[in-house]
Each structure stands twice: as structure tokens, then as C-alpha cells.
């Protein structure tokens, strides 16, 4: 069996090598000819697996029978086209959710330091409460941060189910305009839905961007097309009274350089790029492909993940909660590194090549759960905050 794998998928040989011949190809270079003799295809989000790609590959006699994406999102894969050719499909829901949460927390902590505010005093609106947004809601709430949530499709689906079972409908959710009116921070974690009653394309359109109160912090780590980038650029360049953290963009990799210059933190779609998240994605698709071909999946995540470079910190008295949180987050991940890298590589190579280059050569990054925190006698009061943020707290 020949398995074509995106060159950025980690541990591909360790996982898929036990199932067949592994051929690595850069994600944007996967073409019909690449799949002419492929039995399976494993991608990440930058490869468009659409009807044209599949039809042309099949016209060349491709034996393709399985496609897997090592990502949460699936909007880059035409599942209807795959089904039409009897090609099995699998994604990796939740694989990099923890990494995205780390990105959100590290970015908010960085801006809290830069603008001298306490994160725990801000109200955070979470738009999209699925694998990522749902976990973010739990994590921030555990840290003592006030949150409002918005997810109309979930409210509708769970309301119908509750009605069917004669139970009470879902409570505690709000509409997007309420979040815009009442929240200091707005975090977007929605999938891209182009049409229908819950379409998310330009969910934040000209009117809603104009409605953001001065001082609002907008963070998008969902899908770039959910925000009208032109309208956001005009608000930032004109009034300059809101702050943007952007990891996803319209027209990737040829993103709006002027918008990137105006964002407080601008990164090249790497919020979920932890080693742990990537390995979970690889492992999930490995298990799915093994099941598809009827072979045992013997490798475990423990077989794949190395020891973290920073495994343990000891905190004593003298740090405020904000300082302690920031110190621990930066021991694992600092988003300023990725912001600086994108701008540096864009100057060197142009935006599109620089954007892809940052992703292709992304440095090692672990998740906050890889770091154990020991709290000294004078730092015990930090336990709820740091445990809520996802760190492992050593036993007293």
C-alpha cells in the first residue's frame, strides 16, 4: 500500500510505515499526479481535497480508497466527492484543541501585560462552543474568568433533542450581538459554514466590527473567512481603538500584509501547532487507516511523544497571580516568537512564502499540560489559577 503524507505530518514513518510505503509531499504540492498510484492520502489543512483533485486522480487510475486529515477542521475536504468514489474519510476532532487553548491564554496574558490589565477582571465572549470553544469555556471558568458563550447551531440541535425527550432546552447561551455588547474580549472558534441559517462566512461583518466597543480585544483562532478582513483593517487603521489577535486569515497564505501589521499579535495559522496536538492528529488517522485496512494499531501516544524540554518549575512566594501565570505560560509557549517570525519571513520572502515557511519550519512546542508546577509554602494560593489554566500541579 502506498500512503502519500503531507510533509509536515510528524511521526509519519513511525505510524504509517507499519502499514505501507510512506511518500512525503509538501501539502500545497499534492496534485492528481501525486495520487496516481496512491492507496491512501494523509493531509493537513492546507491541502484542498476537492472534487476536481479526486476526479482527475481517478481518471489516471488512482487506487485511492482512504483520505485522512490530521486536523479538527474538515472544510478543506469535499466529503461528498470522496463518498461518490467510495473513498473512506477520517478526521481528528479535538486533536489540537489544547494547543489552541494555550495560544489563546498565552496571547491574552501577553496583552494583559502590555496594556496593564488583569485578565481575571475581563469578561470573555466565546463564539463557537465545540471542541475548542467548549474546552476554552471550561478552562477560563476554572480560572475564575467570567465568560459568555454563543453557539446557535448547538442551541438549536440540543433544543430539538431536549424537546424530543421532553426535557428542558439548553440554557446559558447568548446571541452574538449580546457578546459584542457585553464582553471585553471576543474569541472566535467557529467552523467555516458558507451558507444556511448558521453561516459563519463574514460572521463578523462591517456592521458587527463597527459595533465593537472601544477597548475590545478580538481574537480569531477559528477560520479566517469568519471575519471581514477588509472591514477589520479599516477599523484598526482608522479608529485604532480595538486590539486584534489573528492566527487565521482570508486568502492564506497570501494574507493581507497591512492587516498583519495592524494586529497586536499576527501568527501564521499555528495556534494548534503543538507537537502534542500534531502527534494526536497523526495517531488518530493512523488508527483509522489501520482499522480501514484490517490491521492492528499497536503504536500508542506514549510511544510517540518525547520528554518535554522544560518538565518542571518550582514557584515560591513573591509572584502575583498574573506574574505566575505569565511565567508558567512562557516556559511552554510565547506567541511573540511566532508574531516576530511571520513578519521577519514576510520581509525576506514575501508574505505568501514567508507564511508557509513559518509553518513548514515551525519549532518544537509543547502544551501546558506537559509542565508540572511545584508550589512552595508561600505560593499555594496559586493552585486554583494554575490548575485551571491546565498545568499539572505537583502533590503537596
mmCIF file of C-alpha atoms in Angstrom:
data_model
loop_
_atom_site.group_PDB
_atom_site.id
_atom_site.type_symbol
_atom_site.label_atom_id
_atom_site.label_comp_id
_atom_site.label_asym_id
_atom_site.label_seq_id
_atom_site.Cartn_x
_atom_site.Cartn_y
_atom_site.Cartn_z
ATOM 1 C CA UNK A 1 0.000 0.000 0.000
ATOM 2 C CA UNK A 2 1.304 3.455 -0.959
ATOM 3 C CA UNK A 3 0.466 6.249 1.505
ATOM 4 C CA UNK A 4 1.007 9.878 0.447
ATOM 5 C CA UNK A 5 1.517 12.058 3.536
ATOM 6 C CA UNK A 6 1.833 15.837 3.915
ATOM 7 C CA UNK A 7 5.495 16.587 4.642
ATOM 8 C CA UNK A 8 4.514 18.460 7.829
ATOM 9 C CA UNK A 9 2.786 15.486 9.463
ATOM 10 C CA UNK A 10 5.063 14.342 12.326
ATOM 11 C CA UNK A 11 5.879 10.691 13.083
ATOM 12 C CA UNK A 12 4.509 9.626 9.692
ATOM 13 C CA UNK A 13 7.116 6.932 9.187
ATOM 14 C CA UNK A 14 6.713 5.593 12.721
ATOM 15 C CA UNK A 15 2.948 5.339 12.327
ATOM 16 C CA UNK A 16 2.163 4.700 8.675
ATOM 17 C CA UNK A 17 5.404 2.883 7.868
ATOM 18 C CA UNK A 18 3.965 -0.204 9.566
ATOM 19 C CA UNK A 19 1.024 -0.105 7.148
ATOM 20 C CA UNK A 20 2.744 0.537 3.827
ATOM 21 C CA UNK A 21 5.158 2.694 1.820
ATOM 22 C CA UNK A 22 5.180 6.311 3.015
ATOM 23 C CA UNK A 23 5.758 9.076 0.446
ATOM 24 C CA UNK A 24 6.070 12.600 1.887
ATOM 25 C CA UNK A 25 4.927 15.550 -0.246
ATOM 26 C CA UNK A 26 4.569 19.251 0.737
ATOM 27 C CA UNK A 27 0.899 19.898 1.360
ATOM 28 C CA UNK A 28 0.445 22.568 -1.309
ATOM 29 C CA UNK A 29 2.154 20.364 -3.911
ATOM 30 C CA UNK A 30 -0.250 17.419 -3.622
ATOM 31 C CA UNK A 31 -1.790 17.097 -7.094
ATOM 32 C CA UNK A 32 -3.653 14.470 -9.132
ATOM 33 C CA UNK A 33 -0.371 13.033 -10.434
ATOM 34 C CA UNK A 34 0.802 12.656 -6.817
ATOM 35 C CA UNK A 35 -2.148 10.363 -6.180
ATOM 36 C CA UNK A 36 -1.924 8.355 -9.413
ATOM 37 C CA UNK A 37 -0.613 5.292 -7.558
ATOM 38 C CA UNK A 38 -1.646 6.182 -4.002
ATOM 39 C CA UNK A 39 -3.906 3.941 -1.924
ATOM 40 C CA UNK A 40 -4.217 6.441 0.932
ATOM 41 C CA UNK A 41 -3.760 10.189 1.420
ATOM 42 C CA UNK A 42 -2.977 11.892 4.747
ATOM 43 C CA UNK A 43 -3.170 15.703 4.773
ATOM 44 C CA UNK A 44 -3.353 18.759 6.980
ATOM 45 C CA UNK A 45 -5.492 21.847 6.435
ATOM 46 C CA UNK A 46 -3.543 23.484 3.585
ATOM 47 C CA UNK A 47 -4.365 20.746 1.039
ATOM 48 C CA UNK A 48 -7.661 21.182 -0.822
ATOM 49 C CA UNK A 49 -9.047 17.692 -1.357
ATOM 50 C CA UNK A 50 -11.870 18.687 -3.679
ATOM 51 C CA UNK A 51 -13.924 17.041 -6.405
ATOM 52 C CA UNK A 52 -11.527 18.120 -9.165
ATOM 53 C CA UNK A 53 -8.473 16.625 -7.421
ATOM 54 C CA UNK A 54 -10.220 13.320 -6.798
ATOM 55 C CA UNK A 55 -11.804 13.077 -10.254
ATOM 56 C CA UNK A 56 -8.535 13.795 -12.071
ATOM 57 C CA UNK A 57 -6.594 11.356 -9.869
ATOM 58 C CA UNK A 58 -9.198 8.674 -10.536
ATOM 59 C CA UNK A 59 -9.013 9.376 -14.281
ATOM 60 C CA UNK A 60 -5.312 8.476 -14.014
ATOM 61 C CA UNK A 61 -6.242 5.137 -12.470
ATOM 62 C CA UNK A 62 -5.559 6.077 -8.844
ATOM 63 C CA UNK A 63 -6.442 3.244 -6.418
ATOM 64 C CA UNK A 64 -7.162 5.816 -3.670
ATOM 65 C CA UNK A 65 -9.517 4.355 -1.056
ATOM 66 C CA UNK A 66 -8.788 6.389 2.105
ATOM 67 C CA UNK A 67 -8.286 10.070 2.926
ATOM 68 C CA UNK A 68 -7.448 11.283 6.423
ATOM 69 C CA UNK A 69 -6.839 14.810 7.695
ATOM 70 C CA UNK A 70 -4.788 15.198 10.871
ATOM 71 C CA UNK A 71 -6.829 18.244 11.857
ATOM 72 C CA UNK A 72 -10.006 19.230 13.668
ATOM 73 C CA UNK A 73 -11.392 21.159 10.680
ATOM 74 C CA UNK A 74 -12.724 19.405 7.600
ATOM 75 C CA UNK A 75 -13.835 22.272 5.330
ATOM 76 C CA UNK A 76 -10.801 21.659 3.078
ATOM 77 C CA UNK A 77 -12.085 18.170 2.223
ATOM 78 C CA UNK A 78 -15.064 17.523 -0.075
ATOM 79 C CA UNK A 79 -16.539 14.556 1.750
ATOM 80 C CA UNK A 80 -19.387 14.255 -0.758
ATOM 81 C CA UNK A 81 -16.869 13.820 -3.578
ATOM 82 C CA UNK A 82 -14.992 11.181 -1.588
ATOM 83 C CA UNK A 83 -18.200 9.250 -0.912
ATOM 84 C CA UNK A 84 -19.041 9.378 -4.614
ATOM 85 C CA UNK A 85 -15.833 7.478 -5.344
ATOM 86 C CA UNK A 86 -16.260 5.093 -2.385
ATOM 87 C CA UNK A 87 -13.275 6.645 -0.583
ATOM 88 C CA UNK A 88 -13.303 6.366 3.207
ATOM 89 C CA UNK A 89 -12.626 9.507 5.230
ATOM 90 C CA UNK A 90 -11.448 10.292 8.748
ATOM 91 C CA UNK A 91 -10.554 13.488 10.600
ATOM 92 C CA UNK A 92 -9.060 14.070 14.049
ATOM 93 C CA UNK A 93 -11.615 16.052 16.070
ATOM 94 C CA UNK A 94 -10.148 17.614 19.188
ATOM 95 C CA UNK A 95 -6.558 16.657 18.396
ATOM 96 C CA UNK A 96 -5.106 20.168 18.693
ATOM 97 C CA UNK A 97 -7.772 21.779 20.867
ATOM 98 C CA UNK A 98 -5.479 22.019 23.895
ATOM 99 C CA UNK A 99 -2.803 23.747 21.840
ATOM 100 C CA UNK A 100 -5.296 26.362 20.637
ATOM 101 C CA UNK A 101 -6.317 26.985 24.249
ATOM 102 C CA UNK A 102 -2.661 27.501 25.150
ATOM 103 C CA UNK A 103 -2.372 30.001 22.283
ATOM 104 C CA UNK A 104 -5.417 31.923 23.483
ATOM 105 C CA UNK A 105 -4.232 32.054 27.099
ATOM 106 C CA UNK A 106 -0.665 32.998 26.184
ATOM 107 C CA UNK A 107 -1.878 35.747 23.834
ATOM 108 C CA UNK A 108 -4.314 37.187 26.381
ATOM 109 C CA UNK A 109 -1.662 37.073 29.095
ATOM 110 C CA UNK A 110 0.823 38.866 26.829
ATOM 111 C CA UNK A 111 -1.660 41.635 26.048
ATOM 112 C CA UNK A 112 -2.662 41.922 29.702
ATOM 113 C CA UNK A 113 0.986 42.694 30.475
ATOM 114 C CA UNK A 114 1.347 45.047 27.514
ATOM 115 C CA UNK A 115 -1.807 47.039 28.298
ATOM 116 C CA UNK A 116 -1.639 46.687 32.087
ATOM 117 C CA UNK A 117 -4.922 44.958 32.849
ATOM 118 C CA UNK A 118 -5.864 41.888 34.893
ATOM 119 C CA UNK A 119 -7.222 39.083 32.776
ATOM 120 C CA UNK A 120 -9.421 37.794 35.587
ATOM 121 C CA UNK A 121 -11.273 41.122 35.563
ATOM 122 C CA UNK A 122 -12.258 40.861 31.902
ATOM 123 C CA UNK A 123 -15.406 39.219 30.514
ATOM 124 C CA UNK A 124 -14.657 36.861 27.641
ATOM 125 C CA UNK A 125 -17.160 36.055 24.906
ATOM 126 C CA UNK A 126 -16.638 32.687 23.224
ATOM 127 C CA UNK A 127 -18.208 32.262 19.784
ATOM 128 C CA UNK A 128 -18.435 28.593 18.845
ATOM 129 C CA UNK A 129 -18.533 26.115 21.714
ATOM 130 C CA UNK A 130 -17.326 22.926 20.078
ATOM 131 C CA UNK A 131 -14.096 21.000 20.614
ATOM 132 C CA UNK A 132 -12.042 24.168 21.133
ATOM 133 C CA UNK A 133 -14.552 26.713 22.362
ATOM 134 C CA UNK A 134 -16.135 24.285 24.809
ATOM 135 C CA UNK A 135 -12.777 23.482 26.378
ATOM 136 C CA UNK A 136 -11.852 27.163 26.464
ATOM 137 C CA UNK A 137 -15.082 27.925 28.314
ATOM 138 C CA UNK A 138 -14.260 25.279 30.935
ATOM 139 C CA UNK A 139 -10.648 26.396 31.291
ATOM 140 C CA UNK A 140 -11.378 30.096 31.663
ATOM 141 C CA UNK A 141 -14.240 29.423 34.060
ATOM 142 C CA UNK A 142 -11.941 27.236 36.170
ATOM 143 C CA UNK A 143 -9.509 30.159 36.300
ATOM 144 C CA UNK A 144 -12.230 32.417 37.687
ATOM 145 C CA UNK A 145 -12.772 34.382 34.453
ATOM 146 C CA UNK A 146 -16.326 35.460 33.629
ATOM 147 C CA UNK A 147 -17.456 34.102 30.240
ATOM 148 C CA UNK A 148 -20.443 34.330 27.888
ATOM 149 C CA UNK A 149 -20.949 31.726 25.169
ATOM 150 C CA UNK A 150 -22.597 31.841 21.745
ATOM 151 C CA UNK A 151 -23.338 28.792 19.593
ATOM 152 C CA UNK A 152 -26.691 28.985 17.734
ATOM 153 C CA UNK A 153 -26.300 25.622 15.910
ATOM 154 C CA UNK A 154 -25.646 23.855 19.205
ATOM 155 C CA UNK A 155 -28.577 25.592 20.884
ATOM 156 C CA UNK A 156 -30.833 24.571 18.020
ATOM 157 C CA UNK A 157 -29.625 20.960 17.890
ATOM 158 C CA UNK A 158 -29.717 20.413 21.631
ATOM 159 C CA UNK A 159 -33.051 22.240 21.912
ATOM 160 C CA UNK A 160 -34.607 19.890 19.378
ATOM 161 C CA UNK A 161 -33.167 16.888 21.211
ATOM 162 C CA UNK A 162 -34.441 18.208 24.537
ATOM 163 C CA UNK A 163 -37.880 18.766 23.009
ATOM 164 C CA UNK A 164 -37.881 15.228 21.632
ATOM 165 C CA UNK A 165 -37.066 13.815 25.071
ATOM 166 C CA UNK A 166 -39.430 16.158 26.904
ATOM 167 C CA UNK A 167 -36.563 17.798 28.782
ATOM 168 C CA UNK A 168 -35.667 21.431 29.305
ATOM 169 C CA UNK A 169 -33.942 23.154 26.420
ATOM 170 C CA UNK A 170 -30.330 24.326 26.594
ATOM 171 C CA UNK A 171 -29.737 27.418 28.734
ATOM 172 C CA UNK A 172 -26.821 29.732 29.345
ATOM 173 C CA UNK A 173 -26.085 30.700 25.741
ATOM 174 C CA UNK A 174 -26.410 34.157 24.184
ATOM 175 C CA UNK A 175 -26.584 35.619 20.700
ATOM 176 C CA UNK A 176 -23.515 37.133 19.080
ATOM 177 C CA UNK A 177 -24.722 40.718 19.367
ATOM 178 C CA UNK A 178 -25.103 40.274 23.133
ATOM 179 C CA UNK A 179 -21.472 39.148 23.346
ATOM 180 C CA UNK A 180 -20.412 42.170 21.289
ATOM 181 C CA UNK A 181 -22.330 44.462 23.635
ATOM 182 C CA UNK A 182 -21.257 42.913 26.944
ATOM 183 C CA UNK A 183 -17.780 41.377 26.550
ATOM 184 C CA UNK A 184 -14.307 42.915 26.742
ATOM 185 C CA UNK A 185 -12.718 40.020 24.837
ATOM 186 C CA UNK A 186 -14.247 38.171 21.862
ATOM 187 C CA UNK A 187 -12.763 34.780 20.894
ATOM 188 C CA UNK A 188 -13.871 33.142 17.642
ATOM 189 C CA UNK A 189 -13.724 29.346 17.392
ATOM 190 C CA UNK A 190 -16.310 28.586 14.722
ATOM 191 C CA UNK A 191 -16.015 26.327 11.685
ATOM 192 C CA UNK A 192 -16.438 27.913 8.262
ATOM 193 C CA UNK A 193 -20.008 27.458 7.019
ATOM 194 C CA UNK A 194 -20.697 29.201 3.715
ATOM 195 C CA UNK A 195 -24.487 29.116 3.588
ATOM 196 C CA UNK A 196 -27.614 28.251 5.510
ATOM 197 C CA UNK A 197 -29.213 29.678 8.669
ATOM 198 C CA UNK A 198 -25.991 29.412 10.636
ATOM 199 C CA UNK A 199 -23.498 30.556 8.008
ATOM 200 C CA UNK A 200 -20.261 31.833 9.509
ATOM 201 C CA UNK A 201 -18.634 33.424 6.445
ATOM 202 C CA UNK A 202 -18.025 37.048 7.498
ATOM 203 C CA UNK A 203 -19.846 36.371 10.738
ATOM 204 C CA UNK A 204 -18.072 39.491 11.923
ATOM 205 C CA UNK A 205 -19.064 41.745 9.049
ATOM 206 C CA UNK A 206 -18.779 45.514 8.595
ATOM 207 C CA UNK A 207 -21.681 46.240 10.929
ATOM 208 C CA UNK A 208 -20.532 43.982 13.743
ATOM 209 C CA UNK A 209 -16.922 45.152 13.529
ATOM 210 C CA UNK A 210 -18.188 48.730 13.728
ATOM 211 C CA UNK A 211 -20.258 47.744 16.792
ATOM 212 C CA UNK A 212 -17.237 46.530 18.782
ATOM 213 C CA UNK A 213 -16.789 48.819 21.763
ATOM 214 C CA UNK A 214 -13.532 50.778 22.085
ATOM 215 C CA UNK A 215 -11.043 48.685 24.039
ATOM 216 C CA UNK A 216 -12.412 45.351 22.763
ATOM 217 C CA UNK A 217 -9.863 42.613 22.202
ATOM 218 C CA UNK A 218 -10.779 40.412 19.218
ATOM 219 C CA UNK A 219 -9.054 37.033 18.896
ATOM 220 C CA UNK A 220 -9.653 34.753 15.907
ATOM 221 C CA UNK A 221 -8.196 31.252 16.028
ATOM 222 C CA UNK A 222 -11.074 29.588 14.185
ATOM 223 C CA UNK A 223 -11.337 30.291 10.445
ATOM 224 C CA UNK A 224 -10.059 33.397 8.685
ATOM 225 C CA UNK A 225 -13.106 33.833 6.466
ATOM 226 C CA UNK A 226 -15.339 34.255 9.528
ATOM 227 C CA UNK A 227 -14.074 37.852 9.809
ATOM 228 C CA UNK A 228 -14.328 40.525 7.117
ATOM 229 C CA UNK A 229 -10.632 41.285 6.984
ATOM 230 C CA UNK A 230 -11.016 44.475 4.996
ATOM 231 C CA UNK A 231 -13.512 45.910 7.481
ATOM 232 C CA UNK A 232 -11.283 44.931 10.388
ATOM 233 C CA UNK A 233 -8.258 46.549 8.741
ATOM 234 C CA UNK A 234 -10.213 49.754 8.224
ATOM 235 C CA UNK A 235 -11.329 49.816 11.874
ATOM 236 C CA UNK A 236 -7.788 49.221 13.117
ATOM 237 C CA UNK A 237 -6.230 51.754 10.742
ATOM 238 C CA UNK A 238 -8.934 54.367 11.206
ATOM 239 C CA UNK A 239 -10.085 54.447 14.796
ATOM 240 C CA UNK A 240 -7.344 52.198 16.187
ATOM 241 C CA UNK A 241 -9.361 51.714 19.341
ATOM 242 C CA UNK A 242 -9.632 47.914 19.389
ATOM 243 C CA UNK A 243 -6.980 45.201 19.549
ATOM 244 C CA UNK A 244 -6.747 42.173 17.258
ATOM 245 C CA UNK A 245 -5.023 38.826 17.704
ATOM 246 C CA UNK A 246 -5.198 36.908 14.438
ATOM 247 C CA UNK A 247 -3.938 33.408 13.734
ATOM 248 C CA UNK A 248 -6.255 32.679 10.783
ATOM 249 C CA UNK A 249 -6.776 34.815 7.704
ATOM 250 C CA UNK A 250 -8.635 35.215 4.476
ATOM 251 C CA UNK A 251 -6.669 34.125 1.397
ATOM 252 C CA UNK A 252 -3.970 32.125 3.204
ATOM 253 C CA UNK A 253 -1.041 32.097 2.576
ATOM 254 C CA UNK A 254 -1.234 35.382 0.620
ATOM 255 C CA UNK A 255 -2.773 37.218 3.560
ATOM 256 C CA UNK A 256 -3.386 40.943 3.911
ATOM 257 C CA UNK A 257 0.032 42.273 4.962
ATOM 258 C CA UNK A 258 -1.441 45.604 6.042
ATOM 259 C CA UNK A 259 -3.860 43.832 8.394
ATOM 260 C CA UNK A 260 -0.998 41.732 9.771
ATOM 261 C CA UNK A 261 0.943 44.915 10.506
ATOM 262 C CA UNK A 262 -2.016 46.334 12.437
ATOM 263 C CA UNK A 263 -2.686 43.209 14.537
ATOM 264 C CA UNK A 264 -1.212 43.201 18.035
ATOM 265 C CA UNK A 265 -0.343 39.537 17.543
ATOM 266 C CA UNK A 266 -0.284 38.134 13.996
ATOM 267 C CA UNK A 267 0.645 34.484 13.523
ATOM 268 C CA UNK A 268 0.606 32.101 10.516
ATOM 269 C CA UNK A 269 -2.233 29.688 11.410
ATOM 270 C CA UNK A 270 -0.204 27.895 14.065
ATOM 271 C CA UNK A 271 -2.434 28.137 17.137
ATOM 272 C CA UNK A 272 -2.875 24.363 17.131
ATOM 273 C CA UNK A 273 0.718 23.592 16.122
ATOM 274 C CA UNK A 274 1.927 21.961 19.318
ATOM 275 C CA UNK A 275 3.900 18.769 18.923
ATOM 276 C CA UNK A 276 1.377 17.041 21.187
ATOM 277 C CA UNK A 277 -1.557 18.148 19.028
ATOM 278 C CA UNK A 278 0.130 17.133 15.795
ATOM 279 C CA UNK A 279 1.021 13.733 17.223
ATOM 280 C CA UNK A 280 -2.572 13.206 18.366
ATOM 281 C CA UNK A 281 -3.744 14.003 14.849
ATOM 282 C CA UNK A 282 -1.236 11.604 13.287
ATOM 283 C CA UNK A 283 -2.085 8.883 15.767
ATOM 284 C CA UNK A 284 -5.823 9.290 15.231
ATOM 285 C CA UNK A 285 -5.509 8.915 11.451
ATOM 286 C CA UNK A 286 -3.037 6.040 11.883
ATOM 287 C CA UNK A 287 -5.631 4.164 13.933
ATOM 288 C CA UNK A 288 -8.371 4.980 11.429
ATOM 289 C CA UNK A 289 -6.291 3.760 8.462
ATOM 290 C CA UNK A 290 -5.222 0.611 10.305
ATOM 291 C CA UNK A 291 -8.887 -0.138 11.022
ATOM 292 C CA UNK A 292 -9.776 0.563 7.387
ATOM 293 C CA UNK A 293 -7.264 -1.984 6.087
ATOM 294 C CA UNK A 294 -7.906 -4.506 8.864
ATOM 295 C CA UNK A 295 -4.533 -4.289 10.587
ATOM 296 C CA UNK A 296 -3.840 -3.795 14.322
ATOM 297 C CA UNK A 297 -2.804 -0.327 15.545
ATOM 298 C CA UNK A 298 -0.067 -1.169 18.026
ATOM 299 C CA UNK A 299 1.555 2.250 18.498
ATOM 300 C CA UNK A 300 0.331 4.423 21.376
ATOM 301 C CA UNK A 301 0.732 8.152 22.013
ATOM 302 C CA UNK A 302 3.279 7.309 24.707
ATOM 303 C CA UNK A 303 5.397 5.670 22.004
ATOM 304 C CA UNK A 304 5.445 8.902 20.005
ATOM 305 C CA UNK A 305 5.763 11.808 22.470
ATOM 306 C CA UNK A 306 9.280 12.705 23.707
ATOM 307 C CA UNK A 307 10.063 14.164 27.127
ATOM 308 C CA UNK A 308 9.353 17.930 27.264
ATOM 309 C CA UNK A 309 12.371 20.263 27.250
ATOM 310 C CA UNK A 310 11.027 22.037 30.357
ATOM 311 C CA UNK A 311 9.327 19.480 32.556
ATOM 312 C CA UNK A 312 9.020 21.161 35.966
ATOM 313 C CA UNK A 313 9.006 24.594 37.611
ATOM 314 C CA UNK A 314 9.156 25.420 41.318
ATOM 315 C CA UNK A 315 7.338 28.583 42.415
ATOM 316 C CA UNK A 316 7.862 30.250 45.769
ATOM 317 C CA UNK A 317 6.333 33.347 47.373
ATOM 318 C CA UNK A 318 6.707 36.740 45.725
ATOM 319 C CA UNK A 319 4.786 36.428 42.454
ATOM 320 C CA UNK A 320 1.372 37.934 41.847
ATOM 321 C CA UNK A 321 -1.148 35.578 40.183
ATOM 322 C CA UNK A 322 -0.728 37.401 36.852
ATOM 323 C CA UNK A 323 3.075 37.174 37.035
ATOM 324 C CA UNK A 324 2.963 33.492 37.958
ATOM 325 C CA UNK A 325 0.576 32.652 35.131
ATOM 326 C CA UNK A 326 2.655 34.577 32.610
ATOM 327 C CA UNK A 327 5.892 32.956 33.773
ATOM 328 C CA UNK A 328 4.458 29.449 33.529
ATOM 329 C CA UNK A 329 2.865 30.059 30.128
ATOM 330 C CA UNK A 330 6.081 31.448 28.681
ATOM 331 C CA UNK A 331 8.049 28.474 29.966
ATOM 332 C CA UNK A 332 5.982 26.489 27.485
ATOM 333 C CA UNK A 333 4.945 28.932 24.744
ATOM 334 C CA UNK A 334 5.323 32.619 23.882
ATOM 335 C CA UNK A 335 3.225 33.797 20.878
ATOM 336 C CA UNK A 336 5.508 36.802 20.342
ATOM 337 C CA UNK A 337 8.017 34.387 18.822
ATOM 338 C CA UNK A 338 5.549 33.428 16.091
ATOM 339 C CA UNK A 339 4.444 37.034 15.536
ATOM 340 C CA UNK A 340 8.045 38.118 15.031
ATOM 341 C CA UNK A 341 8.807 35.112 12.823
ATOM 342 C CA UNK A 342 5.904 35.864 10.460
ATOM 343 C CA UNK A 343 6.936 39.484 9.998
ATOM 344 C CA UNK A 344 10.613 38.594 9.587
ATOM 345 C CA UNK A 345 9.954 35.907 6.973
ATOM 346 C CA UNK A 346 7.420 38.088 5.133
ATOM 347 C CA UNK A 347 10.104 40.774 4.755
ATOM 348 C CA UNK A 348 12.598 38.218 3.497
ATOM 349 C CA UNK A 349 10.453 36.146 1.148
ATOM 350 C CA UNK A 350 7.170 37.952 0.632
ATOM 351 C CA UNK A 351 4.028 37.223 2.599
ATOM 352 C CA UNK A 352 2.838 34.009 0.940
ATOM 353 C CA UNK A 353 6.213 32.248 1.020
ATOM 354 C CA UNK A 354 7.003 33.621 4.458
ATOM 355 C CA UNK A 355 3.656 32.437 5.826
ATOM 356 C CA UNK A 356 4.164 28.895 4.521
ATOM 357 C CA UNK A 357 7.830 28.913 5.506
ATOM 358 C CA UNK A 358 6.962 29.641 9.138
ATOM 359 C CA UNK A 359 4.550 26.714 9.173
ATOM 360 C CA UNK A 360 6.913 24.317 7.413
ATOM 361 C CA UNK A 361 9.818 25.094 9.769
ATOM 362 C CA UNK A 362 7.788 25.515 12.923
ATOM 363 C CA UNK A 363 9.931 24.985 16.051
ATOM 364 C CA UNK A 364 9.232 22.479 18.804
ATOM 365 C CA UNK A 365 6.332 23.496 21.008
ATOM 366 C CA UNK A 366 4.739 21.519 23.824
ATOM 367 C CA UNK A 367 1.443 22.043 25.672
ATOM 368 C CA UNK A 368 0.943 23.447 29.149
ATOM 369 C CA UNK A 369 -0.093 20.022 30.428
ATOM 370 C CA UNK A 370 3.499 18.873 29.774
ATOM 371 C CA UNK A 371 4.740 21.205 32.535
ATOM 372 C CA UNK A 372 4.463 20.265 36.205
ATOM 373 C CA UNK A 373 4.366 23.101 38.737
ATOM 374 C CA UNK A 374 5.577 22.658 42.314
ATOM 375 C CA UNK A 375 4.166 25.270 44.668
ATOM 376 C CA UNK A 376 6.233 26.260 47.678
ATOM 377 C CA UNK A 377 4.703 27.126 51.044
ATOM 378 C CA UNK A 378 4.172 30.773 50.090
ATOM 379 C CA UNK A 379 2.686 30.045 46.660
ATOM 380 C CA UNK A 380 -0.102 27.597 47.492
ATOM 381 C CA UNK A 381 -2.790 30.190 46.751
ATOM 382 C CA UNK A 382 -1.787 29.982 43.054
ATOM 383 C CA UNK A 383 -3.093 26.417 42.767
ATOM 384 C CA UNK A 384 -6.663 27.171 41.511
ATOM 385 C CA UNK A 385 -5.468 29.604 38.850
ATOM 386 C CA UNK A 386 -2.630 27.450 37.514
ATOM 387 C CA UNK A 387 -4.570 24.172 37.707
ATOM 388 C CA UNK A 388 -7.473 25.866 35.946
ATOM 389 C CA UNK A 389 -5.073 27.036 33.219
ATOM 390 C CA UNK A 390 -4.169 23.390 32.538
ATOM 391 C CA UNK A 391 -0.836 22.968 34.291
ATOM 392 C CA UNK A 392 -0.123 19.832 36.301
ATOM 393 C CA UNK A 393 0.307 20.744 39.969
ATOM 394 C CA UNK A 394 2.692 18.572 41.972
ATOM 395 C CA UNK A 395 1.261 16.927 45.066
ATOM 396 C CA UNK A 396 1.976 18.784 48.325
#
